[in-house]
Amino acid sequence: MTLRTTTKSIAFRRPLTLKAADGLQPAGTYVVETEEEAIPALSFLAYRRLSTTMTLSTRYGGAVVRQVVTIDPADLKEAQARDQD
């Protein structure tokens, strides 16, 4: 099985909400990773999405806590559209 991971940074100018994350997330740049697997037995190369995750950072006192949540790409797209309005 062939896997590939795509990593990108997405910037939000305003605070955002996601169904997979608790509460309001601050504006900023977030790392989003998508993992896909190759679909075997096709005459061309194609991939199927396995998961999409987003790294969230939260401050607790002087410490920064990072949390990786699995998100729905459609939910991310909606959050990006709200940020553009």
CSV table of N, CA, C and O in Angstrom, one decimal:
chain,number,residue,atom,x,y,z
A,1,MET,N,0.8,-1.2,0.0
A,1,MET,CA,0.0,0.0,0.0
A,1,MET,C,0.9,1.2,0.0
A,1,MET,O,1.8,1.4,0.8
A,2,THR,N,0.7,2.1,-0.9
A,2,THR,CA,1.4,3.4,-1.0
A,2,THR,C,0.7,4.5,-0.3
A,2,THR,O,-0.5,4.8,-0.7
A,3,LEU,N,1.3,5.1,0.6
A,3,LEU,CA,0.7,6.3,1.3
A,3,LEU,C,1.5,7.5,1.0
A,3,LEU,O,2.7,7.5,0.7
A,4,ARG,N,0.7,8.7,1.0
A,4,ARG,CA,1.4,10.0,0.9
A,4,ARG,C,0.7,10.9,1.9
A,4,ARG,O,-0.5,10.8,2.2
A,5,THR,N,1.5,11.8,2.3
A,5,THR,CA,1.1,12.8,3.3
A,5,THR,C,1.3,14.2,2.7
A,5,THR,O,2.5,14.5,2.3
A,6,THR,N,0.3,15.0,2.6
A,6,THR,CA,0.5,16.4,2.1
A,6,THR,C,0.3,17.3,3.3
A,6,THR,O,-0.6,17.2,4.1
A,7,THR,N,1.3,18.3,3.5
A,7,THR,CA,1.3,19.2,4.6
A,7,THR,C,1.2,20.6,4.0
A,7,THR,O,1.9,21.0,3.1
A,8,LYS,N,0.3,21.4,4.6
A,8,LYS,CA,0.2,22.8,4.2
A,8,LYS,C,-0.2,23.7,5.4
A,8,LYS,O,-0.7,23.2,6.4
A,9,SER,N,0.2,24.9,5.3
A,9,SER,CA,-0.2,25.9,6.3
A,9,SER,C,-1.3,26.8,5.8
A,9,SER,O,-1.3,27.2,4.6
A,10,ILE,N,-2.3,27.0,6.7
A,10,ILE,CA,-3.5,27.8,6.3
A,10,ILE,C,-3.6,28.9,7.3
A,10,ILE,O,-3.6,28.6,8.5
A,11,ALA,N,-3.7,30.1,6.8
A,11,ALA,CA,-3.8,31.3,7.7
A,11,ALA,C,-5.2,31.8,7.8
A,11,ALA,O,-5.9,31.8,6.8
A,12,PHE,N,-5.6,32.1,9.0
A,12,PHE,CA,-6.9,32.7,9.3
A,12,PHE,C,-6.7,34.0,9.9
A,12,PHE,O,-5.9,34.2,10.9
A,13,ARG,N,-7.4,35.0,9.3
A,13,ARG,CA,-7.3,36.4,9.8
A,13,ARG,C,-8.2,36.6,11.1
A,13,ARG,O,-7.9,37.6,11.8
A,14,ARG,N,-9.2,35.8,11.2
A,14,ARG,CA,-10.1,35.9,12.3
A,14,ARG,C,-10.2,34.6,13.1
A,14,ARG,O,-9.9,33.6,12.6
A,15,PRO,N,-10.7,34.7,14.3
A,15,PRO,CA,-10.9,33.5,15.1
A,15,PRO,C,-11.9,32.5,14.3
A,15,PRO,O,-12.7,33.0,13.5
A,16,LEU,N,-11.7,31.2,14.6
A,16,LEU,CA,-12.5,30.3,13.8
A,16,LEU,C,-13.1,29.2,14.7
A,16,LEU,O,-12.6,29.0,15.8
A,17,THR,N,-14.1,28.5,14.2
A,17,THR,CA,-14.7,27.4,14.9
A,17,THR,C,-14.7,26.2,13.9
A,17,THR,O,-14.8,26.4,12.7
A,18,LEU,N,-14.4,25.0,14.5
A,18,LEU,CA,-14.5,23.8,13.7
A,18,LEU,C,-15.3,22.8,14.6
A,18,LEU,O,-15.2,22.8,15.8
A,19,LYS,N,-16.0,21.9,13.9
A,19,LYS,CA,-16.8,20.9,14.6
A,19,LYS,C,-15.9,20.0,15.5
A,19,LYS,O,-16.4,19.6,16.5
A,20,ALA,N,-14.7,19.7,15.0
A,20,ALA,CA,-13.9,18.8,15.7
A,20,ALA,C,-13.1,19.4,16.9
A,20,ALA,O,-12.5,18.7,17.7
A,21,ALA,N,-13.1,20.7,17.0
A,21,ALA,CA,-12.3,21.4,18.0
A,21,ALA,C,-13.3,22.1,19.0
A,21,ALA,O,-14.3,22.6,18.6
A,22,ASP,N,-12.9,22.0,20.3
A,22,ASP,CA,-13.7,22.6,21.3
A,22,ASP,C,-13.5,24.1,21.3
A,22,ASP,O,-12.3,24.6,21.3
A,23,GLY,N,-14.5,24.9,21.3
A,23,GLY,CA,-14.4,26.3,21.4
A,23,GLY,C,-13.9,27.1,20.2
A,23,GLY,O,-13.7,26.5,19.2
A,24,LEU,N,-13.7,28.4,20.4
A,24,LEU,CA,-13.2,29.3,19.4
A,24,LEU,C,-11.7,29.2,19.3
A,24,LEU,O,-11.0,29.3,20.4
A,25,GLN,N,-11.2,29.0,18.2
A,25,GLN,CA,-9.7,29.0,17.9
A,25,GLN,C,-9.2,30.3,17.5
A,25,GLN,O,-9.9,31.0,16.7
A,26,PRO,N,-8.1,30.8,18.0
A,26,PRO,CA,-7.6,32.1,17.7
A,26,PRO,C,-7.2,32.2,16.2
A,26,PRO,O,-6.8,31.2,15.6
A,27,ALA,N,-7.2,33.5,15.7
A,27,ALA,CA,-6.7,33.7,14.4
A,27,ALA,C,-5.2,33.3,14.4
A,27,ALA,O,-4.5,33.3,15.4
A,28,GLY,N,-4.7,32.9,13.2
A,28,GLY,CA,-3.3,32.5,13.1
A,28,GLY,C,-3.1,31.5,12.0
A,28,GLY,O,-4.0,31.3,11.2
A,29,THR,N,-1.9,30.9,11.9
A,29,THR,CA,-1.6,30.0,10.9
A,29,THR,C,-1.6,28.6,11.5
A,29,THR,O,-1.0,28.3,12.6
A,30,TYR,N,-2.2,27.7,10.8
A,30,TYR,CA,-2.4,26.3,11.3
A,30,TYR,C,-1.8,25.3,10.3
A,30,TYR,O,-1.9,25.6,9.1
A,31,VAL,N,-1.3,24.2,10.8
A,31,VAL,CA,-0.7,23.2,9.9
A,31,VAL,C,-1.8,22.1,9.7
A,31,VAL,O,-2.4,21.6,10.6
A,32,VAL,N,-2.1,21.8,8.4
A,32,VAL,CA,-3.1,20.8,8.0
A,32,VAL,C,-2.4,19.7,7.3
A,32,VAL,O,-1.6,20.0,6.3
A,33,GLU,N,-2.6,18.5,7.7
A,33,GLU,CA,-2.0,17.3,7.0
A,33,GLU,C,-3.1,16.4,6.5
A,33,GLU,O,-4.0,16.1,7.2
A,34,THR,N,-2.9,16.0,5.3
A,34,THR,CA,-3.9,15.0,4.7
A,34,THR,C,-3.1,13.8,4.3
A,34,THR,O,-2.1,13.8,3.6
A,35,GLU,N,-3.6,12.6,4.8
A,35,GLU,CA,-3.0,11.4,4.5
A,35,GLU,C,-3.9,10.6,3.5
A,35,GLU,O,-5.1,10.5,3.7
A,36,GLU,N,-3.2,10.1,2.4
A,36,GLU,CA,-4.0,9.4,1.4
A,36,GLU,C,-3.3,8.1,1.0
A,36,GLU,O,-2.1,8.0,1.2
A,37,GLU,N,-4.0,7.2,0.5
A,37,GLU,CA,-3.5,5.9,0.0
A,37,GLU,C,-3.8,5.7,-1.4
A,37,GLU,O,-4.8,6.2,-1.9
A,38,ALA,N,-2.8,5.1,-2.1
A,38,ALA,CA,-3.0,4.8,-3.6
A,38,ALA,C,-4.1,3.8,-3.7
A,38,ALA,O,-4.2,2.9,-2.9
A,39,ILE,N,-4.9,4.0,-4.7
A,39,ILE,CA,-6.0,3.0,-5.1
A,39,ILE,C,-5.4,2.0,-6.0
A,39,ILE,O,-5.0,2.3,-7.1
A,40,PRO,N,-5.3,0.7,-5.6
A,40,PRO,CA,-4.6,-0.3,-6.4
A,40,PRO,C,-5.5,-0.7,-7.6
A,40,PRO,O,-6.7,-0.5,-7.6
A,41,ALA,N,-4.9,-1.3,-8.6
A,41,ALA,CA,-5.6,-2.0,-9.7
A,41,ALA,C,-6.2,-1.0,-10.7
A,41,ALA,O,-7.2,-1.4,-11.4
A,42,LEU,N,-5.8,0.2,-10.7
A,42,LEU,CA,-6.3,1.2,-11.7
A,42,LEU,C,-5.3,1.4,-12.8
A,42,LEU,O,-4.1,1.1,-12.6
A,43,SER,N,-5.7,1.8,-14.0
A,43,SER,CA,-4.8,2.0,-15.1
A,43,SER,C,-4.1,3.4,-14.9
A,43,SER,O,-3.3,3.7,-15.8
A,44,PHE,N,-4.4,4.1,-13.9
A,44,PHE,CA,-3.8,5.5,-13.7
A,44,PHE,C,-3.6,5.6,-12.1
A,44,PHE,O,-4.3,4.9,-11.4
A,45,LEU,N,-2.8,6.5,-11.8
A,45,LEU,CA,-2.5,6.8,-10.3
A,45,LEU,C,-3.6,7.6,-9.7
A,45,LEU,O,-3.9,8.7,-10.2
A,46,ALA,N,-4.2,7.1,-8.7
A,46,ALA,CA,-5.3,7.9,-8.0
A,46,ALA,C,-5.1,7.6,-6.5
A,46,ALA,O,-4.7,6.5,-6.1
A,47,TYR,N,-5.6,8.5,-5.7
A,47,TYR,CA,-5.5,8.4,-4.2
A,47,TYR,C,-6.8,8.6,-3.6
A,47,TYR,O,-7.7,9.3,-4.0
A,48,ARG,N,-7.0,7.9,-2.4
A,48,ARG,CA,-8.2,8.0,-1.6
A,48,ARG,C,-7.7,8.6,-0.2
A,48,ARG,O,-6.8,8.2,0.4
A,49,ARG,N,-8.5,9.7,0.2
A,49,ARG,CA,-8.2,10.3,1.5
A,49,ARG,C,-8.5,9.4,2.6
A,49,ARG,O,-9.5,8.9,2.7
A,50,LEU,N,-7.5,9.3,3.5
A,50,LEU,CA,-7.7,8.5,4.8
A,50,LEU,C,-8.0,9.4,5.9
A,50,LEU,O,-8.9,9.1,6.7
A,51,SER,N,-7.3,10.5,6.0
A,51,SER,CA,-7.6,11.4,7.2
A,51,SER,C,-7.0,12.8,6.9
A,51,SER,O,-6.1,13.0,6.1
A,52,THR,N,-7.6,13.8,7.5
A,52,THR,CA,-7.1,15.2,7.5
A,52,THR,C,-7.0,15.6,8.9
A,52,THR,O,-8.0,15.5,9.7
A,53,THR,N,-5.9,16.1,9.3
A,53,THR,CA,-5.7,16.6,10.7
A,53,THR,C,-5.2,18.1,10.7
A,53,THR,O,-4.6,18.5,9.7
A,54,MET,N,-5.5,18.7,11.8
A,54,MET,CA,-5.1,20.1,12.0
A,54,MET,C,-4.4,20.2,13.4
A,54,MET,O,-4.9,19.7,14.3
A,55,THR,N,-3.3,20.9,13.4
A,55,THR,CA,-2.6,21.1,14.7
A,55,THR,C,-3.1,22.4,15.3
A,55,THR,O,-3.0,23.5,14.7
A,56,LEU,N,-3.6,22.3,16.5
A,56,LEU,CA,-4.1,23.5,17.3
A,56,LEU,C,-3.1,23.8,18.4
A,56,LEU,O,-2.6,22.9,19.0
A,57,SER,N,-2.9,25.1,18.7
A,57,SER,CA,-2.0,25.4,19.8
A,57,SER,C,-2.9,26.3,20.8
A,57,SER,O,-3.6,27.1,20.4
A,58,THR,N,-2.7,26.0,22.1
A,58,THR,CA,-3.4,26.7,23.2
A,58,THR,C,-2.4,27.0,24.2
A,58,THR,O,-1.5,26.2,24.6
A,59,ARG,N,-2.5,28.2,24.8
A,59,ARG,CA,-1.6,28.6,25.9
A,59,ARG,C,-2.3,28.3,27.2
A,59,ARG,O,-3.5,28.7,27.5
A,60,TYR,N,-1.6,27.6,28.1
A,60,TYR,CA,-2.0,27.4,29.5
A,60,TYR,C,-0.9,27.9,30.4
A,60,TYR,O,0.1,27.3,30.5
A,61,GLY,N,-1.2,29.1,30.9
A,61,GLY,CA,-0.2,29.8,31.7
A,61,GLY,C,1.0,30.2,30.8
A,61,GLY,O,0.8,30.8,29.8
A,62,GLY,N,2.2,29.7,31.1
A,62,GLY,CA,3.4,30.0,30.3
A,62,GLY,C,3.7,28.9,29.2
A,62,GLY,O,4.6,29.0,28.4
A,63,ALA,N,2.9,27.8,29.3
A,63,ALA,CA,3.2,26.7,28.4
A,63,ALA,C,2.2,26.7,27.2
A,63,ALA,O,1.1,27.2,27.2
A,64,VAL,N,2.7,26.2,26.0
A,64,VAL,CA,2.0,26.1,24.8
A,64,VAL,C,1.7,24.6,24.7
A,64,VAL,O,2.6,23.7,24.6
A,65,VAL,N,0.4,24.2,24.6
A,65,VAL,CA,0.0,22.9,24.4
A,65,VAL,C,-0.5,22.7,23.0
A,65,VAL,O,-1.3,23.5,22.5
A,66,ARG,N,0.0,21.7,22.3
A,66,ARG,CA,-0.4,21.4,20.9
A,66,ARG,C,-1.3,20.2,20.9
A,66,ARG,O,-1.1,19.2,21.6
A,67,GLN,N,-2.3,20.3,20.1
A,67,GLN,CA,-3.3,19.2,20.0
A,67,GLN,C,-3.6,19.0,18.5
A,67,GLN,O,-3.7,19.9,17.7
A,68,VAL,N,-3.6,17.7,18.1
A,68,VAL,CA,-3.9,17.4,16.7
A,68,VAL,C,-5.3,16.8,16.7
A,68,VAL,O,-5.5,15.8,17.4
A,69,VAL,N,-6.1,17.4,15.9
A,69,VAL,CA,-7.5,16.9,15.8
A,69,VAL,C,-7.8,16.5,14.3
A,69,VAL,O,-7.3,17.1,13.4
A,70,THR,N,-8.6,15.5,14.2
A,70,THR,CA,-9.0,15.0,12.9
A,70,THR,C,-10.2,15.9,12.5
A,70,THR,O,-11.2,16.0,13.3
A,71,ILE,N,-10.1,16.4,11.3
A,71,ILE,CA,-11.2,17.4,10.8
A,71,ILE,C,-11.8,16.9,9.5
A,71,ILE,O,-11.2,16.1,8.8
A,72,ASP,N,-12.9,17.4,9.2
A,72,ASP,CA,-13.6,17.1,8.0
A,72,ASP,C,-13.2,18.2,7.0
A,72,ASP,O,-13.3,19.4,7.3
A,73,PRO,N,-12.6,17.8,5.8
A,73,PRO,CA,-12.2,18.9,4.9
A,73,PRO,C,-13.3,19.9,4.5
A,73,PRO,O,-13.0,21.0,4.2
A,74,ALA,N,-14.5,19.4,4.5
A,74,ALA,CA,-15.6,20.3,4.1
A,74,ALA,C,-15.8,21.4,5.2
A,74,ALA,O,-16.1,22.5,5.0
A,75,ASP,N,-15.6,21.0,6.5
A,75,ASP,CA,-15.7,21.9,7.6
A,75,ASP,C,-14.6,22.9,7.5
A,75,ASP,O,-14.8,24.1,7.8
A,76,LEU,N,-13.4,22.5,7.2
A,76,LEU,CA,-12.2,23.4,7.0
A,76,LEU,C,-12.5,24.4,5.9
A,76,LEU,O,-12.3,25.6,6.0
A,77,LYS,N,-13.1,23.9,4.8
A,77,LYS,CA,-13.4,24.8,3.6
A,77,LYS,C,-14.5,25.8,4.1
A,77,LYS,O,-14.3,27.0,3.7
A,78,GLU,N,-15.4,25.4,4.9
A,78,GLU,CA,-16.4,26.4,5.4
A,78,GLU,C,-15.8,27.5,6.3
A,78,GLU,O,-16.1,28.6,6.2
A,79,ALA,N,-14.9,27.0,7.1
A,79,ALA,CA,-14.2,28.0,8.0
A,79,ALA,C,-13.4,29.0,7.2
A,79,ALA,O,-13.3,30.2,7.5
A,80,GLN,N,-12.7,28.5,6.1
A,80,GLN,CA,-12.0,29.4,5.2
A,80,GLN,C,-12.9,30.4,4.5
A,80,GLN,O,-12.5,31.5,4.4
A,81,ALA,N,-14.0,29.9,4.1
A,81,ALA,CA,-15.0,30.8,3.4
A,81,ALA,C,-15.5,31.9,4.4
A,81,ALA,O,-15.6,33.1,4.0
A,82,ARG,N,-15.8,31.5,5.7
A,82,ARG,CA,-16.2,32.5,6.7
A,82,ARG,C,-15.1,33.5,6.9
A,82,ARG,O,-15.4,34.7,7.2
A,83,ASP,N,-13.9,33.1,6.9
A,83,ASP,CA,-12.7,34.0,7.1
A,83,ASP,C,-12.6,35.0,6.0
A,83,ASP,O,-12.1,36.1,6.2
A,84,GLN,N,-13.0,34.6,4.8
A,84,GLN,CA,-12.9,35.5,3.6
A,84,GLN,C,-14.0,36.5,3.6
A,84,GLN,O,-13.8,37.6,2.9
A,85,ASP,N,-15.1,36.3,4.2
A,85,ASP,CA,-16.3,37.2,4.2
A,85,ASP,C,-16.0,38.4,5.0
A,85,ASP,O,-15.3,38.5,5.9
